[in-house]
Amino acid sequence: MKMASARPSPAMLVAVIAMAFAIVGTAFAANDGVIYPKLTKSKVKKIAQKQAKKQLKANVKNSHVNLADKATTADSATNADSATNAEQLGGIPAADYRMAYAEISNTGTIKPDPPNANVNQVTNPQTGLYCIDLAFTPAFGSGNGTGASVNGTVAMVDIPATNCGASLPGADASVYVSNAAGTSVNEDFTVLFGAGA
């Protein structure tokens, strides 16, 4: 029997050389022959600051921020010193606008605790009807239930007063109070009235 020769075949030699170049070749290819200095943390920081300053100068130079230090018309507004009609609303003096408000108990008593103004007298001549005398003749009015009244209480204001008759001659408004079912009831309510000249 013939022994294999200890010498590698030419194909094996080419394969080994190719393998060596394949393994080490990328390391040689990456180096372009120039030796670069080592980048340290302080060098990176200096480069970053230099680039940031360059960007800020380029971007802020053309901005309008420099003009914001003082706006020429902001020191005084030409019409802010006085309103031409501040003492009147629609030509009517402010003193001619009147308000009245109160919280009324289910018996027709003006409750003393909440703020009340310009409500002179209240009567309760029948279930669900309250007649109110004010310090002025109202142009509008609004009513509502209170926290003490039953849920769904409705207080509807009627101007001029209706159905008051002798219970309060000269009453300025009537308030009709009902529950959620529409039945007349005596319940606590609030009222608000207003008038202009």
GROMACS .gro file of C-alpha atoms in nm:
model
  197
    1MET     CA    1   0.000   0.000   0.000
    2LYS     CA    2   0.116   0.337  -0.087
    3MET     CA    3   0.135   0.602   0.186
    4ALA     CA    4  -0.003   0.943   0.129
    5SER     CA    5   0.255   1.201   0.080
    6ALA     CA    6   0.321   1.444   0.363
    7ARG     CA    7   0.320   1.724   0.122
    8PRO     CA    8  -0.008   1.912   0.073
    9SER     CA    9  -0.156   1.928  -0.267
   10PRO     CA   10  -0.151   2.260  -0.454
   11ALA     CA   11  -0.531   2.292  -0.408
   12MET     CA   12  -0.498   2.253  -0.033
   13LEU     CA   13  -0.226   2.516  -0.027
   14VAL     CA   14  -0.443   2.764  -0.217
   15ALA     CA   15  -0.739   2.693   0.016
   16VAL     CA   16  -0.535   2.755   0.332
   17ILE     CA   17  -0.395   3.082   0.194
   18ALA     CA   18  -0.745   3.194   0.093
   19MET     CA   19  -0.875   3.110   0.439
   20ALA     CA   20  -0.597   3.310   0.604
   21PHE     CA   21  -0.668   3.612   0.386
   22ALA     CA   22  -1.039   3.581   0.456
   23ILE     CA   23  -0.986   3.584   0.831
   24VAL     CA   24  -0.725   3.860   0.851
   25GLY     CA   25  -0.809   4.049   0.535
   26THR     CA   26  -1.074   4.275   0.688
   27ALA     CA   27  -0.829   4.396   0.949
   28PHE     CA   28  -0.583   4.498   0.680
   29ALA     CA   29  -0.855   4.652   0.462
   30ALA     CA   30  -0.985   4.875   0.745
   31ASN     CA   31  -0.653   5.042   0.801
   32ASP     CA   32  -0.578   5.307   0.539
   33GLY     CA   33  -0.228   5.351   0.665
   34VAL     CA   34  -0.297   5.674   0.861
   35ILE     CA   35  -0.250   5.669   1.235
   36TYR     CA   36  -0.532   5.859   1.410
   37PRO     CA   37  -0.487   6.022   1.750
   38LYS     CA   38  -0.684   5.878   2.036
   39LEU     CA   39  -1.022   6.052   2.103
   40THR     CA   40  -1.058   6.131   2.468
   41LYS     CA   41  -1.367   6.243   2.658
   42SER     CA   42  -1.240   6.602   2.681
   43LYS     CA   43  -1.173   6.616   2.305
   44VAL     CA   44  -1.525   6.492   2.228
   45LYS     CA   45  -1.668   6.753   2.464
   46LYS     CA   46  -1.470   7.034   2.295
   47ILE     CA   47  -1.585   6.923   1.951
   48ALA     CA   48  -1.950   6.908   2.066
   49GLN     CA   49  -1.935   7.256   2.220
   50LYS     CA   50  -1.774   7.399   1.908
   51GLN     CA   51  -2.043   7.248   1.686
   52ALA     CA   52  -2.323   7.367   1.916
   53LYS     CA   53  -2.192   7.724   1.914
   54LYS     CA   54  -2.164   7.715   1.537
   55GLN     CA   55  -2.528   7.596   1.506
   56LEU     CA   56  -2.659   7.856   1.750
   57LYS     CA   57  -2.485   8.140   1.568
   58ALA     CA   58  -2.624   8.024   1.236
   59ASN     CA   59  -2.981   7.974   1.360
   60VAL     CA   60  -3.024   8.265   1.603
   61LYS     CA   61  -2.857   8.524   1.382
   62ASN     CA   62  -3.159   8.547   1.150
   63SER     CA   63  -3.425   8.508   1.419
   64HIS     CA   64  -3.647   8.777   1.568
   65VAL     CA   65  -3.543   8.712   1.927
   66ASN     CA   66  -3.316   9.016   1.928
   67LEU     CA   67  -3.620   9.237   1.864
   68ALA     CA   68  -3.809   9.104   2.167
   69ASP     CA   69  -3.606   9.301   2.419
   70LYS     CA   70  -3.834   9.598   2.364
   71ALA     CA   71  -4.150   9.612   2.160
   72THR     CA   72  -4.197   9.974   2.057
   73THR     CA   73  -4.577   9.979   2.099
   74ALA     CA   74  -4.604   9.774   2.419
   75ASP     CA   75  -4.514  10.052   2.664
   76SER     CA   76  -4.849  10.222   2.620
   77ALA     CA   77  -5.168  10.138   2.437
   78THR     CA   78  -5.327  10.442   2.276
   79ASN     CA   79  -5.684  10.360   2.392
   80ALA     CA   80  -5.619  10.194   2.729
   81ASP     CA   81  -5.613  10.505   2.948
   82SER     CA   82  -5.989  10.557   2.933
   83ALA     CA   83  -6.290  10.386   2.787
   84THR     CA   84  -6.513  10.633   2.609
   85ASN     CA   85  -6.831  10.485   2.759
   86ALA     CA   86  -6.718  10.317   3.084
   87GLU     CA   87  -6.981  10.491   3.297
   88GLN     CA   88  -7.270  10.369   3.082
   89LEU     CA   89  -7.396  10.055   2.914
   90GLY     CA   90  -7.585  10.116   2.593
   91GLY     CA   91  -7.616  10.483   2.688
   92ILE     CA   92  -7.779  10.398   3.024
   93PRO     CA   93  -7.592  10.500   3.342
   94ALA     CA   94  -7.467  10.208   3.552
   95ALA     CA   95  -7.669  10.330   3.853
   96ASP     CA   96  -7.990  10.274   3.654
   97TYR     CA   97  -7.929   9.898   3.636
   98ARG     CA   98  -8.088   9.732   3.939
   99MET     CA   99  -8.071   9.381   4.082
  100ALA     CA  100  -8.275   9.197   4.342
  101TYR     CA  101  -8.213   8.848   4.478
  102ALA     CA  102  -8.314   8.634   4.773
  103GLU     CA  103  -8.362   8.284   4.903
  104ILE     CA  104  -8.722   8.224   5.007
  105SER     CA  105  -8.838   7.951   5.248
  106ASN     CA  106  -9.133   7.724   5.177
  107THR     CA  107  -9.350   7.946   5.403
  108GLY     CA  108  -9.265   8.264   5.211
  109THR     CA  109  -9.009   8.401   5.456
  110ILE     CA  110  -8.700   8.573   5.320
  111LYS     CA  111  -8.411   8.368   5.462
  112PRO     CA  112  -8.168   8.592   5.653
  113ASP     CA  113  -7.846   8.391   5.599
  114PRO     CA  114  -7.792   8.409   5.225
  115PRO     CA  115  -7.724   8.749   5.074
  116ASN     CA  116  -8.050   8.919   4.989
  117ALA     CA  117  -8.102   9.254   4.817
  118ASN     CA  118  -8.399   9.470   4.717
  119VAL     CA  119  -8.666   9.209   4.803
  120ASN     CA  120  -8.907   9.395   5.034
  121GLN     CA  121  -9.179   9.139   5.109
  122VAL     CA  122  -9.302   8.790   5.011
  123THR     CA  123  -9.641   8.627   5.069
  124ASN     CA  124  -9.762   8.270   5.008
  125PRO     CA  125 -10.139   8.305   4.945
  126GLN     CA  126 -10.186   7.950   4.815
  127THR     CA  127  -9.988   7.631   4.759
  128GLY     CA  128  -9.711   7.688   4.506
  129LEU     CA  129  -9.776   8.066   4.465
  130TYR     CA  130  -9.545   8.332   4.607
  131CYS     CA  131  -9.606   8.707   4.558
  132ILE     CA  132  -9.299   8.930   4.574
  133ASP     CA  133  -9.266   9.306   4.632
  134LEU     CA  134  -8.935   9.453   4.511
  135ALA     CA  135  -8.762   9.789   4.556
  136PHE     CA  136  -8.807   9.852   4.179
  137THR     CA  137  -9.012   9.727   3.885
  138PRO     CA  138  -8.826   9.432   3.734
  139ALA     CA  139  -8.772   9.375   3.363
  140PHE     CA  140  -8.670   9.011   3.399
  141GLY     CA  141  -8.658   8.740   3.663
  142SER     CA  142  -8.539   8.388   3.722
  143GLY     CA  143  -8.609   8.128   3.989
  144ASN     CA  144  -8.467   7.796   4.094
  145GLY     CA  145  -8.490   7.532   4.368
  146THR     CA  146  -8.232   7.529   4.649
  147GLY     CA  147  -8.036   7.262   4.832
  148ALA     CA  148  -8.318   7.251   5.088
  149SER     CA  149  -8.586   7.187   4.825
  150VAL     CA  150  -8.684   6.850   4.682
  151ASN     CA  151  -8.508   6.735   4.363
  152GLY     CA  152  -8.688   6.856   4.054
  153THR     CA  153  -8.832   7.172   4.215
  154VAL     CA  154  -8.915   7.432   3.950
  155ALA     CA  155  -8.959   7.802   4.033
  156MET     CA  156  -9.116   7.992   3.741
  157VAL     CA  157  -9.118   8.374   3.760
  158ASP     CA  158  -9.411   8.576   3.623
  159ILE     CA  159  -9.376   8.955   3.566
  160PRO     CA  160  -9.599   9.144   3.631
  161ALA     CA  161  -9.744   8.964   3.932
  162THR     CA  162 -10.051   8.747   3.871
  163ASN     CA  163 -10.303   8.595   4.113
  164CYS     CA  164 -10.173   8.792   4.413
  165GLY     CA  165 -10.480   9.013   4.466
  166ALA     CA  166 -10.527   9.127   4.824
  167SER     CA  167 -10.246   8.908   4.964
  168LEU     CA  168  -9.988   9.162   4.847
  169PRO     CA  169 -10.131   9.465   4.665
  170GLY     CA  170  -9.872   9.617   4.435
  171ALA     CA  171  -9.665   9.297   4.410
  172ASP     CA  172  -9.404   9.321   4.134
  173ALA     CA  173  -9.371   8.949   4.052
  174SER     CA  174  -9.522   8.609   4.113
  175VAL     CA  175  -9.329   8.285   4.147
  176TYR     CA  176  -9.500   7.954   4.076
  177VAL     CA  177  -9.328   7.655   4.240
  178SER     CA  178  -9.389   7.295   4.135
  179ASN     CA  179  -9.230   6.955   4.173
  180ALA     CA  180  -9.094   6.729   3.898
  181ALA     CA  181  -9.445   6.595   3.830
  182GLY     CA  182  -9.576   6.950   3.771
  183THR     CA  183  -9.782   6.963   4.092
  184SER     CA  184  -9.786   7.296   4.281
  185VAL     CA  185  -9.586   7.268   4.604
  186ASN     CA  186  -9.450   7.492   4.878
  187GLU     CA  187  -9.070   7.454   4.859
  188ASP     CA  188  -8.762   7.669   4.921
  189PHE     CA  189  -8.641   7.860   4.614
  190THR     CA  190  -8.411   8.140   4.501
  191VAL     CA  191  -8.500   8.437   4.283
  192LEU     CA  192  -8.304   8.689   4.081
  193PHE     CA  193  -8.454   9.002   3.925
  194GLY     CA  194  -8.305   9.279   3.718
  195ALA     CA  195  -8.401   9.598   3.541
  196GLY     CA  196  -8.243   9.873   3.336
  197ALA     CA  197  -8.374  10.225   3.288
   0.00000   0.00000   0.00000
